[in-house]
PDB file of C-alpha atoms in Angstrom:
ATOM      1  CA  MET A  48      44.152  21.069  52.401  1.00  0.00           C
ATOM      2  CA  SER A  49      42.833  24.594  52.614  1.00  0.00           C
ATOM      3  CA  SER A  50      42.027  26.980  55.393  1.00  0.00           C
ATOM      4  CA  THR A  51      39.257  29.527  55.501  1.00  0.00           C
ATOM      5  CA  ARG A  52      39.515  32.880  57.165  1.00  0.00           C
ATOM      6  CA  THR A  53      36.841  35.528  57.609  1.00  0.00           C
ATOM      7  CA  GLY A  54      37.038  39.070  58.850  1.00  0.00           C
ATOM      8  CA  ASN A  55      34.642  41.701  60.111  1.00  0.00           C
ATOM      9  CA  LEU A  56      33.457  44.158  57.557  1.00  0.00           C
ATOM     10  CA  ALA A  57      32.481  47.789  57.773  1.00  0.00           C
ATOM     11  CA  SER A  58      28.782  48.532  57.553  1.00  0.00           C
ATOM     12  CA  ASN A  59      27.437  48.862  54.049  1.00  0.00           C
ATOM     13  CA  SER A  60      24.030  49.446  52.587  1.00  0.00           C
ATOM     14  CA  SER A  61      24.248  46.208  50.587  1.00  0.00           C
ATOM     15  CA  SER A  62      24.397  42.863  52.358  1.00  0.00           C
ATOM     16  CA  SER A  63      23.902  40.452  49.452  1.00  0.00           C
ATOM     17  CA  THR A  64      26.603  38.682  47.488  1.00  0.00           C
ATOM     18  CA  LEU A  65      27.360  40.544  44.268  1.00  0.00           C
ATOM     19  CA  PRO A  66      29.379  38.918  41.483  1.00  0.00           C
ATOM     20  CA  LEU A  67      31.843  41.221  39.750  1.00  0.00           C
ATOM     21  CA  SER A  68      29.440  41.874  36.877  1.00  0.00           C
ATOM     22  CA  ASP A  69      26.629  42.853  39.270  1.00  0.00           C
ATOM     23  CA  PHE A  70      29.028  44.976  41.278  1.00  0.00           C
ATOM     24  CA  ASN A  71      30.029  46.888  38.149  1.00  0.00           C
ATOM     25  CA  HIS A  72      26.360  47.392  37.201  1.00  0.00           C
ATOM     26  CA  LYS A  73      25.668  48.653  40.716  1.00  0.00           C
ATOM     27  CA  GLU A  74      28.526  51.157  40.387  1.00  0.00           C
ATOM     28  CA  ILE A  75      27.059  52.477  37.124  1.00  0.00           C
ATOM     29  CA  ALA A  76      23.566  52.760  38.592  1.00  0.00           C
ATOM     30  CA  GLU A  77      24.798  54.620  41.640  1.00  0.00           C
ATOM     31  CA  ARG A  78      26.815  57.033  39.503  1.00  0.00           C
ATOM     32  CA  ASP A  79      23.693  57.764  37.467  1.00  0.00           C
ATOM     33  CA  MET A  80      21.821  58.520  40.696  1.00  0.00           C
ATOM     34  CA  HIS A  81      24.494  60.978  41.785  1.00  0.00           C
ATOM     35  CA  SER A  82      24.998  63.143  38.727  1.00  0.00           C
ATOM     36  CA  ALA A  83      27.302  65.490  40.613  1.00  0.00           C
ATOM     37  CA  ARG A  84      29.982  62.806  40.494  1.00  0.00           C
ATOM     38  CA  LEU A  85      31.254  63.028  36.940  1.00  0.00           C
ATOM     39  CA  ILE A  86      33.698  60.124  36.917  1.00  0.00           C
ATOM     40  CA  ASP A  87      34.662  56.967  38.713  1.00  0.00           C
ATOM     41  CA  GLU A  88      38.056  57.651  40.245  1.00  0.00           C
ATOM     42  CA  ASP A  89      38.815  53.930  40.407  1.00  0.00           C
ATOM     43  CA  ASP A  90      38.657  53.333  36.667  1.00  0.00           C
ATOM     44  CA  ASP A  91      42.406  53.516  36.138  1.00  0.00           C
ATOM     45  CA  LEU A  92      43.534  52.613  39.663  1.00  0.00           C
ATOM     46  CA  THR A  93      43.872  56.276  40.577  1.00  0.00           C
ATOM     47  CA  ILE A  94      42.069  58.560  42.954  1.00  0.00           C
ATOM     48  CA  ARG A  95      43.398  61.944  41.886  1.00  0.00           C
ATOM     49  CA  PRO A  96      43.667  64.187  40.004  1.00  0.00           C
ATOM     50  CA  ARG A  97      40.282  63.678  38.401  1.00  0.00           C
ATOM     51  CA  ARG A  98      39.784  63.322  34.678  1.00  0.00           C
ATOM     52  CA  LYS A  99      37.680  61.538  32.076  1.00  0.00           C
ATOM     53  CA  PRO A 100      38.507  57.850  32.579  1.00  0.00           C
ATOM     54  CA  PRO A 101      40.073  55.617  29.915  1.00  0.00           C
ATOM     55  CA  PRO A 102      38.368  52.352  28.921  1.00  0.00           C
ATOM     56  CA  LYS A 103      37.826  50.293  32.053  1.00  0.00           C
ATOM     57  CA  ALA A 104      40.388  47.697  33.051  1.00  0.00           C
ATOM     58  CA  PRO A 105      38.917  44.295  33.882  1.00  0.00           C
ATOM     59  CA  LYS A 106      37.916  44.462  37.522  1.00  0.00           C
ATOM     60  CA  GLN A 107      39.068  40.895  38.190  1.00  0.00           C
ATOM     61  CA  ARG A 108      42.561  41.911  37.140  1.00  0.00           C
ATOM     62  CA  VAL A 109      42.518  44.975  39.403  1.00  0.00           C
ATOM     63  CA  ILE A 110      41.535  42.890  42.412  1.00  0.00           C
ATOM     64  CA  SER A 111      43.892  39.967  41.791  1.00  0.00           C
ATOM     65  CA  HIS A 112      46.879  42.221  41.031  1.00  0.00           C
ATOM     66  CA  THR A 113      46.201  44.283  44.149  1.00  0.00           C
ATOM     67  CA  ILE A 114      46.042  41.288  46.489  1.00  0.00           C
ATOM     68  CA  THR A 115      49.108  39.775  44.811  1.00  0.00           C
ATOM     69  CA  SER A 116      51.050  43.022  45.257  1.00  0.00           C
ATOM     70  CA  CYS A 117      50.063  43.337  48.908  1.00  0.00           C
ATOM     71  CA  LEU A 118      50.757  39.730  49.940  1.00  0.00           C
ATOM     72  CA  SER A 119      53.839  38.878  47.864  1.00  0.00           C
ATOM     73  CA  ARG A 120      57.171  39.104  49.673  1.00  0.00           C
ATOM     74  CA  PHE A 121      59.262  39.732  46.584  1.00  0.00           C
ATOM     75  CA  ASP A 122      59.102  39.431  42.790  1.00  0.00           C
ATOM     76  CA  SER A 123      60.794  36.021  42.639  1.00  0.00           C
ATOM     77  CA  PRO A 124      58.455  33.146  41.603  1.00  0.00           C
ATOM     78  CA  GLY A 125      58.659  31.333  44.922  1.00  0.00           C
ATOM     79  CA  GLU A 126      57.462  34.365  46.866  1.00  0.00           C
ATOM     80  CA  VAL A 127      54.586  35.593  44.711  1.00  0.00           C
ATOM     81  CA  VAL A 128      51.019  34.921  45.819  1.00  0.00           C
ATOM     82  CA  SER A 129      48.563  34.077  43.051  1.00  0.00           C
ATOM     83  CA  VAL A 130      44.869  34.906  43.490  1.00  0.00           C
ATOM     84  CA  THR A 131      41.751  33.283  42.098  1.00  0.00           C
ATOM     85  CA  ILE A 132      38.385  35.034  42.432  1.00  0.00           C
ATOM     86  CA  ASN A 133      35.610  32.516  42.942  1.00  0.00           C
ATOM     87  CA  SER A 134      31.992  33.387  42.216  1.00  0.00           C
ATOM     88  CA  SER A 135      30.413  29.970  42.821  1.00  0.00           C
ATOM     89  CA  PRO A 136      28.911  28.746  45.040  1.00  0.00           C
ATOM     90  CA  GLU A 137      29.622  32.070  46.727  1.00  0.00           C
ATOM     91  CA  ALA A 138      32.130  34.883  46.309  1.00  0.00           C
ATOM     92  CA  SER A 139      35.574  34.167  47.776  1.00  0.00           C
ATOM     93  CA  PHE A 140      39.306  34.423  47.116  1.00  0.00           C
ATOM     94  CA  THR A 141      41.693  31.483  46.805  1.00  0.00           C
ATOM     95  CA  LEU A 142      45.337  32.291  47.570  1.00  0.00           C
ATOM     96  CA  HIS A 143      48.226  30.125  46.461  1.00  0.00           C
ATOM     97  CA  LYS A 144      52.021  30.269  46.717  1.00  0.00           C
ATOM     98  CA  PRO A 145      54.401  27.375  46.032  1.00  0.00           C
ATOM     99  CA  PHE A 146      56.631  26.188  48.834  1.00  0.00           C
ATOM    100  CA  ARG A 147      60.244  27.236  48.287  1.00  0.00           C
ATOM    101  CA  SER A 148      61.956  24.619  50.423  1.00  0.00           C
ATOM    102  CA  HIS A 149      62.015  20.824  50.605  1.00  0.00           C
ATOM    103  CA  SER A 150      62.336  21.081  54.379  1.00  0.00           C
ATOM    104  CA  SER A 151      59.044  20.453  56.183  1.00  0.00           C
ATOM    105  CA  LEU A 152      60.054  22.701  59.099  1.00  0.00           C
ATOM    106  CA  GLU A 153      60.871  25.604  56.815  1.00  0.00           C
ATOM    107  CA  ASN A 154      57.616  25.046  54.937  1.00  0.00           C
ATOM    108  CA  ILE A 155      55.642  25.112  58.184  1.00  0.00           C
ATOM    109  CA  SER A 156      57.297  28.388  59.221  1.00  0.00           C
ATOM    110  CA  GLU A 157      56.726  29.953  55.810  1.00  0.00           C
ATOM    111  CA  ALA A 158      53.104  28.791  55.715  1.00  0.00           C
ATOM    112  CA  LEU A 159      52.452  30.262  59.166  1.00  0.00           C
ATOM    113  CA  ASP A 160      53.900  33.623  58.094  1.00  0.00           C
ATOM    114  CA  ASP A 161      51.682  33.605  55.006  1.00  0.00           C
ATOM    115  CA  LEU A 162      48.582  32.791  57.051  1.00  0.00           C
ATOM    116  CA  LEU A 163      49.312  35.541  59.577  1.00  0.00           C
ATOM    117  CA  ASP A 164      50.092  38.128  56.900  1.00  0.00           C
ATOM    118  CA  ALA A 165      46.905  37.399  54.934  1.00  0.00           C
ATOM    119  CA  ALA A 166      44.828  37.491  58.119  1.00  0.00           C
ATOM    120  CA  GLU A 167      46.244  40.879  59.113  1.00  0.00           C
ATOM    121  CA  PHE A 168      45.861  42.273  55.602  1.00  0.00           C
ATOM    122  CA  PHE A 169      42.192  41.352  55.226  1.00  0.00           C
ATOM    123  CA  GLU A 170      41.437  42.524  58.762  1.00  0.00           C
ATOM    124  CA  ILE A 171      42.814  45.938  57.798  1.00  0.00           C
ATOM    125  CA  ILE A 172      40.862  45.950  54.527  1.00  0.00           C
ATOM    126  CA  VAL A 173      37.527  45.292  56.286  1.00  0.00           C
ATOM    127  CA  ASN A 174      38.210  47.461  59.344  1.00  0.00           C
ATOM    128  CA  PRO A 175      35.561  50.215  59.554  1.00  0.00           C
ATOM    129  CA  GLN A 176      38.367  52.685  60.287  1.00  0.00           C
ATOM    130  CA  THR A 177      40.088  51.894  56.984  1.00  0.00           C
ATOM    131  CA  ASN A 178      39.213  54.666  54.560  1.00  0.00           C
ATOM    132  CA  SER A 179      41.861  54.418  51.849  1.00  0.00           C
ATOM    133  CA  TYR A 180      45.167  52.871  50.841  1.00  0.00           C
ATOM    134  CA  LYS A 181      46.973  55.187  53.265  1.00  0.00           C
ATOM    135  CA  ASP A 182      45.574  53.088  56.121  1.00  0.00           C
ATOM    136  CA  VAL A 183      47.159  49.994  54.526  1.00  0.00           C
ATOM    137  CA  LEU A 184      50.581  51.561  53.894  1.00  0.00           C
ATOM    138  CA  PRO A 185      51.947  50.763  57.394  1.00  0.00           C
ATOM    139  CA  PHE A 186      51.254  47.051  56.747  1.00  0.00           C
ATOM    140  CA  LEU A 187      52.993  47.214  53.370  1.00  0.00           C
ATOM    141  CA  ILE A 188      55.971  49.114  54.746  1.00  0.00           C
ATOM    142  CA  THR A 189      56.524  46.814  57.732  1.00  0.00           C
ATOM    143  CA  ARG A 190      55.335  43.408  56.461  1.00  0.00           C
ATOM    144  CA  ARG A 191      56.290  43.742  52.795  1.00  0.00           C
ATOM    145  CA  THR A 192      59.523  45.664  53.202  1.00  0.00           C
ATOM    146  CA  ARG A 193      61.601  43.850  50.552  1.00  0.00           C
ATOM    147  CA  PHE A 194      58.796  43.935  48.016  1.00  0.00           C
ATOM    148  CA  PHE A 195      58.077  47.615  48.687  1.00  0.00           C
ATOM    149  CA  LYS A 196      61.764  48.588  48.490  1.00  0.00           C
ATOM    150  CA  LYS A 197      62.176  46.639  45.240  1.00  0.00           C
ATOM    151  CA  ARG A 198      59.271  48.468  43.598  1.00  0.00           C
ATOM    152  CA  LEU A 199      60.603  51.818  44.853  1.00  0.00           C
ATOM    153  CA  ARG A 200      64.057  51.048  43.478  1.00  0.00           C
ATOM    154  CA  VAL A 201      62.720  50.004  40.074  1.00  0.00           C
ATOM    155  CA  VAL A 202      60.649  53.197  39.729  1.00  0.00           C
ATOM    156  CA  SER A 203      63.557  55.402  40.814  1.00  0.00           C
ATOM    157  CA  THR A 204      66.029  53.666  38.489  1.00  0.00           C
ATOM    158  CA  ALA A 205      63.702  53.820  35.487  1.00  0.00           C
ATOM    159  CA  LEU A 206      63.026  57.514  35.954  1.00  0.00           C
ATOM    160  CA  GLY A 207      66.690  58.257  36.647  1.00  0.00           C
ATOM    161  CA  ALA A 208      67.626  56.657  33.333  1.00  0.00           C
ATOM    162  CA  ILE A 209      65.572  59.213  31.404  1.00  0.00           C
ATOM    163  CA  ASN A 210      66.501  62.331  33.380  1.00  0.00           C
ATOM    164  CA  GLY A 211      68.356  63.774  30.409  1.00  0.00           C
ATOM    165  CA  GLU A 212      65.794  62.719  27.803  1.00  0.00           C
ATOM    166  CA  TRP A 213      62.838  64.931  28.663  1.00  0.00           C
ATOM    167  CA  GLY A 214      64.224  67.899  26.737  1.00  0.00           C
ATOM    168  CA  THR A 215      64.705  65.768  23.597  1.00  0.00           C
ATOM    169  CA  LEU A 216      61.126  64.499  23.438  1.00  0.00           C
ATOM    170  CA  ASP A 217      58.244  65.937  21.411  1.00  0.00           C
ATOM    171  CA  ILE A 218      56.385  67.516  24.318  1.00  0.00           C
ATOM    172  CA  PRO A 219      53.443  69.895  23.652  1.00  0.00           C
ATOM    173  CA  LEU A 220      53.871  73.528  24.599  1.00  0.00           C
ATOM    174  CA  SER A 221      50.416  73.657  26.217  1.00  0.00           C
ATOM    175  CA  ILE A 222      50.000  72.223  29.702  1.00  0.00           C
ATOM    176  CA  HIS A 223      46.389  71.304  28.882  1.00  0.00           C
ATOM    177  CA  GLU A 224      47.467  69.447  25.745  1.00  0.00           C
ATOM    178  CA  GLU A 225      50.120  67.499  27.635  1.00  0.00           C
ATOM    179  CA  PHE A 226      47.697  66.777  30.521  1.00  0.00           C
ATOM    180  CA  SER A 227      44.265  66.603  28.898  1.00  0.00           C
ATOM    181  CA  SER A 228      42.448  67.241  32.175  1.00  0.00           C
ATOM    182  CA  PHE A 229      44.785  69.150  34.446  1.00  0.00           C
ATOM    183  CA  SER A 230      43.198  69.156  37.922  1.00  0.00           C
ATOM    184  CA  GLY A 231      42.909  72.200  40.132  1.00  0.00           C
ATOM    185  CA  THR A 232      45.395  70.821  42.651  1.00  0.00           C
ATOM    186  CA  ALA A 233      47.934  69.978  39.967  1.00  0.00           C
ATOM    187  CA  TYR A 234      47.442  73.334  38.287  1.00  0.00           C
ATOM    188  CA  ALA A 235      48.104  75.111  41.586  1.00  0.00           C
ATOM    189  CA  ARG A 236      51.366  73.170  41.925  1.00  0.00           C
ATOM    190  CA  PHE A 237      52.603  73.283  38.342  1.00  0.00           C
ATOM    191  CA  GLY A 238      50.372  75.608  36.326  1.00  0.00           C
ATOM    192  CA  ALA A 239      53.063  78.254  35.893  1.00  0.00           C
ATOM    193  CA  LEU A 240      55.567  75.757  34.463  1.00  0.00           C
ATOM    194  CA  ALA A 241      56.044  74.599  30.893  1.00  0.00           C
ATOM    195  CA  PRO A 242      54.972  70.952  30.292  1.00  0.00           C
ATOM    196  CA  VAL A 243      58.558  69.728  29.959  1.00  0.00           C
ATOM    197  CA  ASP A 244      59.400  71.340  33.313  1.00  0.00           C
ATOM    198  CA  VAL A 245      56.376  69.673  34.910  1.00  0.00           C
ATOM    199  CA  LEU A 246      57.583  66.273  33.675  1.00  0.00           C
ATOM    200  CA  ILE A 247      61.095  66.941  34.984  1.00  0.00           C
ATOM    201  CA  LYS A 248      59.780  68.137  38.355  1.00  0.00           C
ATOM    202  CA  LEU A 249      57.415  65.166  38.778  1.00  0.00           C
ATOM    203  CA  SER A 250      60.180  62.741  37.861  1.00  0.00           C
ATOM    204  CA  ALA A 251      62.569  64.337  40.366  1.00  0.00           C
ATOM    205  CA  GLU A 252      59.972  64.335  43.158  1.00  0.00           C
ATOM    206  CA  ILE A 253      59.169  60.654  42.622  1.00  0.00           C
ATOM    207  CA  GLN A 254      62.854  59.724  42.694  1.00  0.00           C
ATOM    208  CA  MET A 255      63.395  61.727  45.872  1.00  0.00           C
ATOM    209  CA  CYS A 256      60.471  59.985  47.590  1.00  0.00           C
ATOM    210  CA  ALA A 257      61.612  56.567  46.373  1.00  0.00           C
ATOM    211  CA  ARG A 258      65.064  57.028  47.889  1.00  0.00           C
ATOM    212  CA  VAL A 259      63.823  57.745  51.412  1.00  0.00           C
ATOM    213  CA  ASN A 260      65.402  55.617  54.139  1.00  0.00           C
ATOM    214  CA  MET A 261      62.453  53.556  55.363  1.00  0.00           C
ATOM    215  CA  ASP A 262      64.458  52.324  58.348  1.00  0.00           C
ATOM    216  CA  THR A 263      64.940  55.743  59.941  1.00  0.00           C
ATOM    217  CA  VAL A 264      61.877  57.817  58.984  1.00  0.00           C
ATOM    218  CA  PRO A 265      58.840  57.669  61.346  1.00  0.00           C
ATOM    219  CA  MET A 266      55.822  55.805  59.980  1.00  0.00           C
ATOM    220  CA  GLY A 267      53.554  58.851  59.875  1.00  0.00           C
ATOM    221  CA  ARG A 268      56.088  60.731  57.786  1.00  0.00           C
ATOM    222  CA  LEU A 269      56.591  57.714  55.488  1.00  0.00           C
ATOM    223  CA  VAL A 270      52.866  57.595  54.783  1.00  0.00           C
ATOM    224  CA  GLN A 271      52.936  61.296  53.833  1.00  0.00           C
ATOM    225  CA  ILE A 272      55.973  60.820  51.594  1.00  0.00           C
ATOM    226  CA  PHE A 273      54.555  57.833  49.735  1.00  0.00           C
ATOM    227  CA  ASP A 274      51.140  59.475  49.450  1.00  0.00           C
ATOM    228  CA  ARG A 275      52.806  62.339  47.550  1.00  0.00           C
ATOM    229  CA  MET A 276      54.790  59.831  45.496  1.00  0.00           C
ATOM    230  CA  PHE A 277      51.645  57.980  44.427  1.00  0.00           C
ATOM    231  CA  GLU A 278      49.990  61.274  43.524  1.00  0.00           C
ATOM    232  CA  ASP A 279      52.965  62.219  41.352  1.00  0.00           C
ATOM    233  CA  CYS A 280      53.008  58.784  39.683  1.00  0.00           C
ATOM    234  CA  HIS A 281      49.298  59.060  38.880  1.00  0.00           C
ATOM    235  CA  LEU A 282      49.796  62.499  37.352  1.00  0.00           C
ATOM    236  CA  LEU A 283      52.910  61.549  35.388  1.00  0.00           C
ATOM    237  CA  LEU A 284      51.122  58.520  33.932  1.00  0.00           C
ATOM    238  CA  ARG A 285      48.436  60.883  32.614  1.00  0.00           C
ATOM    239  CA  SER A 286      50.989  62.790  30.595  1.00  0.00           C
ATOM    240  CA  ARG A 287      50.460  62.468  26.828  1.00  0.00           C
ATOM    241  CA  THR A 288      54.206  62.005  26.370  1.00  0.00           C
ATOM    242  CA  VAL A 289      54.335  59.115  28.830  1.00  0.00           C
ATOM    243  CA  ALA A 290      51.082  57.539  27.653  1.00  0.00           C
ATOM    244  CA  LYS A 291      52.264  57.470  24.021  1.00  0.00           C
ATOM    245  CA  ALA A 292      55.846  56.424  24.738  1.00  0.00           C
ATOM    246  CA  PRO A 293      57.196  54.128  21.982  1.00  0.00           C
ATOM    247  CA  PRO A 294      57.821  50.519  23.024  1.00  0.00           C
ATOM    248  CA  ARG A 295      61.290  49.687  24.401  1.00  0.00           C
ATOM    249  CA  SER A 296      62.019  53.347  25.060  1.00  0.00           C
ATOM    250  CA  GLY A 297      63.260  54.665  28.387  1.00  0.00           C
ATOM    251  CA  VAL A 298      59.953  56.461  28.938  1.00  0.00           C
ATOM    252  CA  ALA A 299      58.036  53.231  28.276  1.00  0.00           C
ATOM    253  CA  ALA A 300      60.192  51.449  30.876  1.00  0.00           C
ATOM    254  CA  ALA A 301      59.450  54.177  33.433  1.00  0.00           C
ATOM    255  CA  LYS A 302      55.741  53.940  32.594  1.00  0.00           C
ATOM    256  CA  ALA A 303      55.774  50.172  33.164  1.00  0.00           C
ATOM    257  CA  ALA A 304      57.571  50.575  36.494  1.00  0.00           C
ATOM    258  CA  MET A 305      55.018  53.087  37.752  1.00  0.00           C
ATOM    259  CA  GLU A 306      52.093  50.971  36.541  1.00  0.00           C
ATOM    260  CA  ARG A 307      53.381  48.048  38.618  1.00  0.00           C
ATOM    261  CA  PHE A 308      53.645  50.307  41.663  1.00  0.00           C
ATOM    262  CA  ILE A 309      50.274  52.083  41.707  1.00  0.00           C
ATOM    263  CA  PRO A 310      48.105  49.035  42.549  1.00  0.00           C
ATOM    264  CA  LEU A 311      49.420  49.645  46.073  1.00  0.00           C
ATOM    265  CA  SER A 312      47.354  52.846  46.117  1.00  0.00           C
ATOM    266  CA  GLY A 313      44.355  53.032  43.779  1.00  0.00           C
ATOM    267  CA  GLY A 314      44.116  49.248  43.575  1.00  0.00           C
ATOM    268  CA  VAL A 315      43.827  49.010  47.360  1.00  0.00           C
ATOM    269  CA  ASP A 316      41.119  51.676  47.317  1.00  0.00           C
ATOM    270  CA  TYR A 317      39.171  49.637  44.801  1.00  0.00           C
ATOM    271  CA  LEU A 318      39.641  46.420  46.807  1.00  0.00           C
ATOM    272  CA  ILE A 319      38.239  48.121  49.924  1.00  0.00           C
ATOM    273  CA  LYS A 320      35.246  49.306  47.934  1.00  0.00           C
ATOM    274  CA  TYR A 321      34.736  45.927  46.255  1.00  0.00           C
ATOM    275  CA  CYS A 322      34.834  43.977  49.518  1.00  0.00           C
ATOM    276  CA  ARG A 323      32.245  46.227  51.107  1.00  0.00           C
ATOM    277  CA  TYR A 324      29.850  45.625  48.209  1.00  0.00           C
ATOM    278  CA  THR A 325      30.485  41.955  47.620  1.00  0.00           C
ATOM    279  CA  PHE A 326      30.608  39.914  50.827  1.00  0.00           C
ATOM    280  CA  PRO A 327      27.458  39.363  52.901  1.00  0.00           C
ATOM    281  CA  GLY A 328      27.217  39.162  56.661  1.00  0.00           C
ATOM    282  CA  ARG A 329      30.200  41.470  57.185  1.00  0.00           C
ATOM    283  CA  GLU A 330      32.618  38.672  56.281  1.00  0.00           C
ATOM    284  CA  VAL A 331      35.329  38.393  53.633  1.00  0.00           C
ATOM    285  CA  ARG A 332      35.801  34.790  52.578  1.00  0.00           C
ATOM    286  CA  TYR A 333      39.200  33.546  51.480  1.00  0.00           C
ATOM    287  CA  GLN A 334      41.142  30.311  51.697  1.00  0.00           C
ATOM    288  CA  TRP A 335      44.742  29.283  51.241  1.00  0.00           C
ATOM    289  CA  ALA A 336      45.521  26.403  48.936  1.00  0.00           C
ATOM    290  CA  ASN A 337      48.320  24.136  50.209  1.00  0.00           C
ATOM    291  CA  ARG A 338      48.968  26.208  53.319  1.00  0.00           C
ATOM    292  CA  GLY A 339      47.329  23.999  55.953  1.00  0.00           C
ATOM    293  CA  HIS A 340      44.857  25.194  58.600  1.00  0.00           C
TER     294      HIS A 340
END
């Protein structure tokens, strides 16, 4: 059996159902109308610093990975939510997660938790007061604590493993060569440093943020800390050295860890934007498979 849940949606100029392809065309048309906006900050799941975007990732993958990251309790198979994007007969999401236990009582409890978590998540996504991923961070920190801590630990460990390697890598001497489009904000923070020192500083800042004690720091401060961490991850991933890291290297492992973490920021921003374009009548349609009513 399946259950269907809808949520209120912020006002938007478009009220008709838009498949992903139409949504992407609408994005392009609106960018052409506003020539002052030079790029689409969502192209690579980032929102800053700005730069010329790489080839676009499939939007379906962005959306499904984002919802999976936000609703999964951990990385073990029995706790990962899979997402299907349906376009017919109307746009909707189907969520699925296998039951872990043979006990019917435990399954009922687990299913109820999943239903409540998904309901709260989509209510936050469509809330008119939700402006960016920072408004979703409290949900992730409190309702996805194990998952969030695991991703933090993996990023910190991967970067810690290459702390002594930065000086041995072939890093350009020019900051603009290492970061092909160094933003004004980033330049103000790091412009006086050599590229290798920027990489070391970013790596250290990310590790420091990742090691924060989530159980003792107030929520407002946690949001600030992780906002800076996401910003540093986005910038470090734009490094030429990181982008061209050879497979199976320590830098490649750190790159992969950060790429699995950032859907919780830029991916959420894109999901908010997508929902406000796609679902008519101020409702987001989704249903759970095998989770009862």
